[in-house]
Amino acid sequence: MTNLFTSATDSFQSQPATAPATGAGRAVLQLTGIEKVYQTRTIETVALNHVNLTINQGEFVSVMGPSGCGKSTLLSIMGLLDEPTSGTLELDGRPVQSYSDKELARLRNHKIGFVFQSYHLINDLSVLDNVELPLLYRSGVGGRQRRQRAYAALEKVGLGARTGHFPSQLSGGQRQRVAIARALAGEPEIILADEPTGNLDSVMGEEIMDLLLTLNREQGTTIVMVTHDEQQALKTQRLIRFFDGSQVS
Amino acid sequence: MFLSYLKIAWKVLLRRKFFTFISLFGISFTLMMLVVLYALFDDAVGPARPELRADRLLFINRMILRGPQSQSASSVGYDFLNRYVRTLRTPEKVAVSERGSVNITLYVGEQVVKVDRCYTDGNYWAVLDFDFVAGRPYNLAEVRDAARVLVLNETVARRSFGSAAAAVGQRVQLEGQPYQVLGVVRDVPTSRELTYAECWLPVTTTTADLRDPGFMGDYQAIVLARRTADVPAIQAEYQQVLARLPIPDPGQYQEIKSYARTLLAHYMASHNNAAGQDGDAASFWRQWVGLGLLFMLLPAINLVNINVSRTLERAAEIGVRKAFGATGGMLIRQFLLENVLLTLLGGLLGLGLAALVLHLLNESHFIPYAHLGVNGRVFGVGLLLALLFGLLSGVYPAYKMSKLPANQALKGGIAL
């Protein structure tokens, strides 16, 4: 099992995210019959109901639906932060259910980058230190290399001059850019963005959306974005709608 | 990674200053108490002058005669030590001295000076490492000839003659006889009960009968091993000698118990007649380590509570770290490091407070001639205790934090 995992990681490393999206169409995430049920003593809540979904490499997919329809749960399961109650999730063609917590952490570190609605930057760390975070947990990346890669990621989002700032010194849009830079620093194959523009005004929201589109177009990064904004969703390659835990389109 | 953890740890400490103050107060006060206790212990049994080579020293100072109806315990007779301990083959040297000190009166001109006296042989100065601030010790020939000479401690010399140097060569009267001051040594604290005195005299000047063949008496032997590894061999040789001895008054007693003990074992056995050669070390350490841990437990539980209650505050950070690849083990290491940093800081404060308390103890003369302080050993033990405290109070909260489900922590939307 460890060998499988290692080879998955290696195959990712041999294909940097900066390369153009060769082999588009290969399924990077495959969800088959995914169900998620939250159970308390008295209530059973079905968050996801038999979801079958394929995300191909290089795709920019948006997920829409009313609050509580299971969008974020879907993203958590795709991001290996939560386990489905039943069904299979395959990452790069390999089912992830059998992986240990440690192996899942390594997969998240190498393959997935997260962007959250409320940024979730660590206020006690500088912008540069925040962006270094994914590399901090990656073996074989030294301090100097970490800083170089974090700086490069910040340059990409136009914040190369703000490395020494702290999150509290930045605007909402800038914070979300830092969050995107953090997601990019580890050069992941997939970015999972949970309402990345939800806390921003329309102008800043557009900026962030343009940034994600550019990333997808120029670097071939696969992006799955949960959003409430129809206009933004229409800019992506595919729009999936959810209602009451089920995919409706 | 370590630097990043340190940065976070420092910021976390500064984030909630009141919590940090409460935590630091608890830690530093606890560690101060423990460090002061250890410093007192170290002052009594640590390798310091005159027992600088404590690892090579053995003390034979107690003899117990046991019978079915009665038991007799005492210090050892001079003649016994002369015949059976001086003749041991393994030691490098054997010194004999009075066991404990006796208060006597010296006359310095018109001045009456009360001092604690100790009779010793000539080897005493070679086996122990007294710090002579002026003059010299009496030698073997002077002891053989029962020369009326003596050595004073620095405080008595200063009080009587103005300075240590001025005391050397001066004459004092003791029991109607004139004695000459040969040397002055740095004060030995009373906590060093086996070598403490204010005035040392050749044993041959005593009026007591040194030829009394009784096994019991008022003396002790201080045995210097050639090297630390020889200590068990000396102890074994002494036991072999004892086994060959005829039991005095066999009608009353059936066995002789006496041991060549290290300074630490002597200390541990000092109030325990049943203690064996090692002073019943296991029981001693069990009791004291147990008490120490118990003493640390309450503030540790307090710190555990504070840390656990701060878990929520860190929930989103934990979620983000997990999302970006931190394993449970990495998070445990991070939070443990943060806690250890806090406790080390508390430890340093505790050491500072302990140094102050020890200074006040010295000034108060609570222990006469004590020079208590934070030496290397005390400092090391203080840091070790702080580390232990950090681990004790950090493991559970760190484990709790590492087990926080990332998705729930992130969904909670708790601001960092």
mmCIF file of C-alpha atoms in Angstrom, chain B residues 55-251:
data_model
loop_
_atom_site.group_PDB
_atom_site.id
_atom_site.type_symbol
_atom_site.label_atom_id
_atom_site.label_comp_id
_atom_site.label_asym_id
_atom_site.label_seq_id
_atom_site.Cartn_x
_atom_site.Cartn_y
_atom_site.Cartn_z
ATOM 1 C CA ASP B 55 32.199 9.386 43.786
ATOM 2 C CA ARG B 56 35.377 7.847 45.273
ATOM 3 C CA LEU B 57 34.564 8.353 48.951
ATOM 4 C CA LEU B 58 33.039 5.831 51.328
ATOM 5 C CA PHE B 59 32.053 6.461 54.940
ATOM 6 C CA ILE B 60 32.094 3.849 57.688
ATOM 7 C CA ASN B 61 30.430 5.555 60.603
ATOM 8 C CA ARG B 62 27.794 3.268 61.988
ATOM 9 C CA MET B 63 27.886 -0.063 63.751
ATOM 10 C CA ILE B 64 24.806 -2.019 64.736
ATOM 11 C CA LEU B 65 24.912 -5.071 66.979
ATOM 12 C CA ARG B 66 21.732 -7.096 66.741
ATOM 13 C CA GLY B 67 20.382 -9.815 68.956
ATOM 14 C CA PRO B 68 17.001 -11.440 69.448
ATOM 15 C CA GLN B 69 16.132 -9.201 72.382
ATOM 16 C CA SER B 70 18.227 -6.106 71.892
ATOM 17 C CA GLN B 71 19.968 -3.897 69.409
ATOM 18 C CA SER B 72 22.764 -1.457 69.903
ATOM 19 C CA ALA B 73 23.763 1.187 67.372
ATOM 20 C CA SER B 74 26.543 3.728 67.550
ATOM 21 C CA SER B 75 29.436 5.343 65.733
ATOM 22 C CA VAL B 76 32.545 3.224 65.399
ATOM 23 C CA GLY B 77 35.510 2.792 67.772
ATOM 24 C CA TYR B 78 38.892 4.295 66.844
ATOM 25 C CA ASP B 79 40.709 1.056 67.584
ATOM 26 C CA PHE B 80 38.289 -0.933 65.403
ATOM 27 C CA LEU B 81 38.829 1.432 62.480
ATOM 28 C CA ASN B 82 42.578 1.340 63.028
ATOM 29 C CA ARG B 83 42.687 -2.431 63.023
ATOM 30 C CA TYR B 84 40.057 -3.430 60.482
ATOM 31 C CA VAL B 85 39.527 -0.504 58.116
ATOM 32 C CA ARG B 86 42.982 1.031 57.785
ATOM 33 C CA THR B 87 44.213 -2.433 56.841
ATOM 34 C CA LEU B 88 41.806 -2.848 53.897
ATOM 35 C CA ARG B 89 43.807 -3.561 50.738
ATOM 36 C CA THR B 90 41.617 -2.019 48.026
ATOM 37 C CA PRO B 91 41.381 1.663 49.077
ATOM 38 C CA GLU B 92 43.951 4.280 48.146
ATOM 39 C CA LYS B 93 43.821 5.893 51.581
ATOM 40 C CA VAL B 94 41.807 5.732 54.787
ATOM 41 C CA ALA B 95 41.254 8.679 57.118
ATOM 42 C CA VAL B 96 39.760 8.503 60.579
ATOM 43 C CA SER B 97 37.964 11.375 62.253
ATOM 44 C CA GLU B 98 35.568 12.071 65.045
ATOM 45 C CA ARG B 99 31.979 11.340 63.972
ATOM 46 C CA GLY B 100 30.079 14.584 64.392
ATOM 47 C CA SER B 101 31.372 17.689 66.074
ATOM 48 C CA VAL B 102 31.558 18.641 69.735
ATOM 49 C CA ASN B 103 31.198 22.182 70.998
ATOM 50 C CA ILE B 104 34.258 23.349 72.924
ATOM 51 C CA THR B 105 35.697 26.599 74.248
ATOM 52 C CA LEU B 106 38.856 28.184 72.870
ATOM 53 C CA TYR B 107 40.568 31.075 74.577
ATOM 54 C CA VAL B 108 42.100 33.621 72.244
ATOM 55 C CA GLY B 109 43.828 35.982 74.644
ATOM 56 C CA GLU B 110 40.965 37.281 76.747
ATOM 57 C CA GLN B 111 38.402 36.298 74.152
ATOM 58 C CA VAL B 112 36.239 33.227 74.679
ATOM 59 C CA VAL B 113 35.349 31.503 71.422
ATOM 60 C CA LYS B 114 32.859 28.655 71.256
ATOM 61 C CA VAL B 115 33.631 26.343 68.337
ATOM 62 C CA ASP B 116 32.596 22.950 66.992
ATOM 63 C CA ARG B 117 35.588 20.610 67.177
ATOM 64 C CA CYS B 118 36.579 17.524 65.219
ATOM 65 C CA TYR B 119 39.538 15.220 65.940
ATOM 66 C CA THR B 120 41.175 13.771 62.837
ATOM 67 C CA ASP B 121 44.213 11.819 61.783
ATOM 68 C CA GLY B 122 46.800 13.087 59.293
ATOM 69 C CA ASN B 123 45.290 11.308 56.270
ATOM 70 C CA TYR B 124 42.144 13.356 56.702
ATOM 71 C CA TRP B 125 43.580 16.261 54.704
ATOM 72 C CA ALA B 126 44.679 14.031 51.851
ATOM 73 C CA VAL B 127 41.449 12.078 51.587
ATOM 74 C CA LEU B 128 39.255 15.179 51.658
ATOM 75 C CA ASP B 129 39.649 18.360 49.623
ATOM 76 C CA PHE B 130 39.563 21.229 52.057
ATOM 77 C CA ASP B 131 40.221 24.644 50.638
ATOM 78 C CA PHE B 132 43.062 26.169 52.652
ATOM 79 C CA VAL B 133 42.850 29.949 52.545
ATOM 80 C CA ALA B 134 45.935 30.327 54.747
ATOM 81 C CA GLY B 135 48.586 28.106 56.310
ATOM 82 C CA ARG B 136 48.637 24.345 56.030
ATOM 83 C CA PRO B 137 47.119 21.207 57.532
ATOM 84 C CA TYR B 138 48.880 19.198 60.235
ATOM 85 C CA ASN B 139 50.862 16.262 58.873
ATOM 86 C CA LEU B 140 51.267 12.594 59.815
ATOM 87 C CA ALA B 141 54.299 13.278 62.003
ATOM 88 C CA GLU B 142 52.486 16.005 63.927
ATOM 89 C CA VAL B 143 49.577 13.638 64.535
ATOM 90 C CA ARG B 144 51.944 10.829 65.608
ATOM 91 C CA ASP B 145 53.672 13.206 68.046
ATOM 92 C CA ALA B 146 50.360 14.592 69.324
ATOM 93 C CA ALA B 147 51.507 18.085 68.428
ATOM 94 C CA ARG B 148 49.287 20.794 69.902
ATOM 95 C CA VAL B 149 48.254 22.340 66.586
ATOM 96 C CA LEU B 150 44.901 23.009 64.984
ATOM 97 C CA VAL B 151 43.130 24.203 61.872
ATOM 98 C CA LEU B 152 40.322 26.773 62.048
ATOM 99 C CA ASN B 153 37.587 27.646 59.655
ATOM 100 C CA GLU B 154 37.666 31.060 57.991
ATOM 101 C CA THR B 155 34.827 32.624 59.995
ATOM 102 C CA VAL B 156 36.315 31.706 63.387
ATOM 103 C CA ALA B 157 39.798 32.818 62.232
ATOM 104 C CA ARG B 158 38.469 36.193 61.078
ATOM 105 C CA ARG B 159 36.347 36.676 64.165
ATOM 106 C CA SER B 160 39.264 35.842 66.455
ATOM 107 C CA PHE B 161 42.258 37.287 64.605
ATOM 108 C CA GLY B 162 40.888 39.725 62.051
ATOM 109 C CA SER B 163 41.862 37.689 59.003
ATOM 110 C CA ALA B 164 42.731 34.177 57.928
ATOM 111 C CA ALA B 165 46.365 35.062 57.264
ATOM 112 C CA ALA B 166 46.704 36.776 60.629
ATOM 113 C CA ALA B 167 45.455 33.637 62.409
ATOM 114 C CA VAL B 168 48.253 31.392 61.147
ATOM 115 C CA GLY B 169 50.972 30.950 63.781
ATOM 116 C CA GLN B 170 48.841 32.380 66.580
ATOM 117 C CA ARG B 171 48.364 30.565 69.863
ATOM 118 C CA VAL B 172 45.081 29.685 71.501
ATOM 119 C CA GLN B 173 44.289 27.919 74.767
ATOM 120 C CA LEU B 174 42.241 24.749 74.831
ATOM 121 C CA GLU B 175 41.593 22.848 78.047
ATOM 122 C CA GLY B 176 44.488 24.636 79.660
ATOM 123 C CA GLN B 177 46.953 23.726 76.897
ATOM 124 C CA PRO B 178 48.413 26.081 74.287
ATOM 125 C CA TYR B 179 47.678 25.169 70.644
ATOM 126 C CA GLN B 180 49.132 26.779 67.552
ATOM 127 C CA VAL B 181 46.967 27.660 64.551
ATOM 128 C CA LEU B 182 48.545 25.935 61.541
ATOM 129 C CA GLY B 183 45.998 26.676 58.868
ATOM 130 C CA VAL B 184 42.660 28.184 57.970
ATOM 131 C CA VAL B 185 40.133 26.478 55.671
ATOM 132 C CA ARG B 186 37.122 27.830 53.918
ATOM 133 C CA ASP B 187 33.937 27.279 55.938
ATOM 134 C CA VAL B 188 32.200 23.913 55.655
ATOM 135 C CA PRO B 189 28.398 24.160 55.964
ATOM 136 C CA THR B 190 26.670 22.274 58.767
ATOM 137 C CA SER B 191 24.689 20.404 56.120
ATOM 138 C CA ARG B 192 27.932 18.526 55.344
ATOM 139 C CA GLU B 193 27.440 16.649 58.563
ATOM 140 C CA LEU B 194 30.296 14.165 58.065
ATOM 141 C CA THR B 195 33.008 16.775 57.534
ATOM 142 C CA TYR B 196 31.597 19.881 59.204
ATOM 143 C CA ALA B 197 33.568 21.507 62.046
ATOM 144 C CA GLU B 198 34.978 24.900 62.932
ATOM 145 C CA CYS B 199 38.173 23.626 64.479
ATOM 146 C CA TRP B 200 40.152 20.460 63.593
ATOM 147 C CA LEU B 201 42.711 18.899 65.942
ATOM 148 C CA PRO B 202 45.051 15.875 65.760
ATOM 149 C CA VAL B 203 43.186 12.874 67.124
ATOM 150 C CA THR B 204 46.161 11.982 69.271
ATOM 151 C CA THR B 205 45.610 15.090 71.402
ATOM 152 C CA THR B 206 42.327 13.720 72.708
ATOM 153 C CA THR B 207 42.092 12.677 76.332
ATOM 154 C CA ALA B 208 39.851 9.755 75.326
ATOM 155 C CA ASP B 209 41.304 6.242 75.211
ATOM 156 C CA LEU B 210 42.047 5.499 71.559
ATOM 157 C CA ARG B 211 43.097 1.942 72.451
ATOM 158 C CA ASP B 212 39.643 0.934 73.716
ATOM 159 C CA PRO B 213 39.074 -2.354 71.837
ATOM 160 C CA GLY B 214 35.264 -1.941 71.727
ATOM 161 C CA PHE B 215 33.765 -1.931 68.258
ATOM 162 C CA MET B 216 31.663 1.080 69.060
ATOM 163 C CA GLY B 217 32.898 4.567 69.749
ATOM 164 C CA ASP B 218 32.815 8.123 68.455
ATOM 165 C CA TYR B 219 34.696 7.810 65.181
ATOM 166 C CA GLN B 220 34.263 7.258 61.484
ATOM 167 C CA ALA B 221 36.509 6.166 58.652
ATOM 168 C CA ILE B 222 36.553 8.070 55.370
ATOM 169 C CA VAL B 223 37.810 5.745 52.669
ATOM 170 C CA LEU B 224 39.178 7.041 49.361
ATOM 171 C CA ALA B 225 38.971 4.607 46.454
ATOM 172 C CA ARG B 226 41.629 4.698 43.741
ATOM 173 C CA ARG B 227 38.852 5.011 41.197
ATOM 174 C CA THR B 228 35.048 5.007 41.237
ATOM 175 C CA ALA B 229 34.937 1.449 39.909
ATOM 176 C CA ASP B 230 36.733 0.243 43.062
ATOM 177 C CA VAL B 231 33.889 1.332 45.346
ATOM 178 C CA PRO B 232 31.958 -1.980 45.200
ATOM 179 C CA ALA B 233 35.190 -3.940 45.771
ATOM 180 C CA ILE B 234 35.955 -1.901 48.899
ATOM 181 C CA GLN B 235 32.414 -2.434 50.169
ATOM 182 C CA ALA B 236 32.739 -6.172 49.549
ATOM 183 C CA GLU B 237 36.141 -6.335 51.231
ATOM 184 C CA TYR B 238 34.753 -4.567 54.291
ATOM 185 C CA GLN B 239 31.867 -7.034 54.496
ATOM 186 C CA GLN B 240 34.354 -9.918 54.277
ATOM 187 C CA VAL B 241 36.309 -8.423 57.193
ATOM 188 C CA LEU B 242 33.124 -8.066 59.235
ATOM 189 C CA ALA B 243 32.122 -11.653 58.498
ATOM 190 C CA ARG B 244 35.368 -12.905 60.032
ATOM 191 C CA LEU B 245 35.020 -10.875 63.227
ATOM 192 C CA PRO B 246 34.020 -12.498 66.497
ATOM 193 C CA ILE B 247 30.711 -11.103 67.724
ATOM 194 C CA PRO B 248 31.211 -9.166 70.937
ATOM 195 C CA ASP B 249 28.983 -10.408 73.752
ATOM 196 C CA PRO B 250 27.527 -13.335 71.747
ATOM 197 C CA GLY B 251 25.067 -14.013 74.547
#
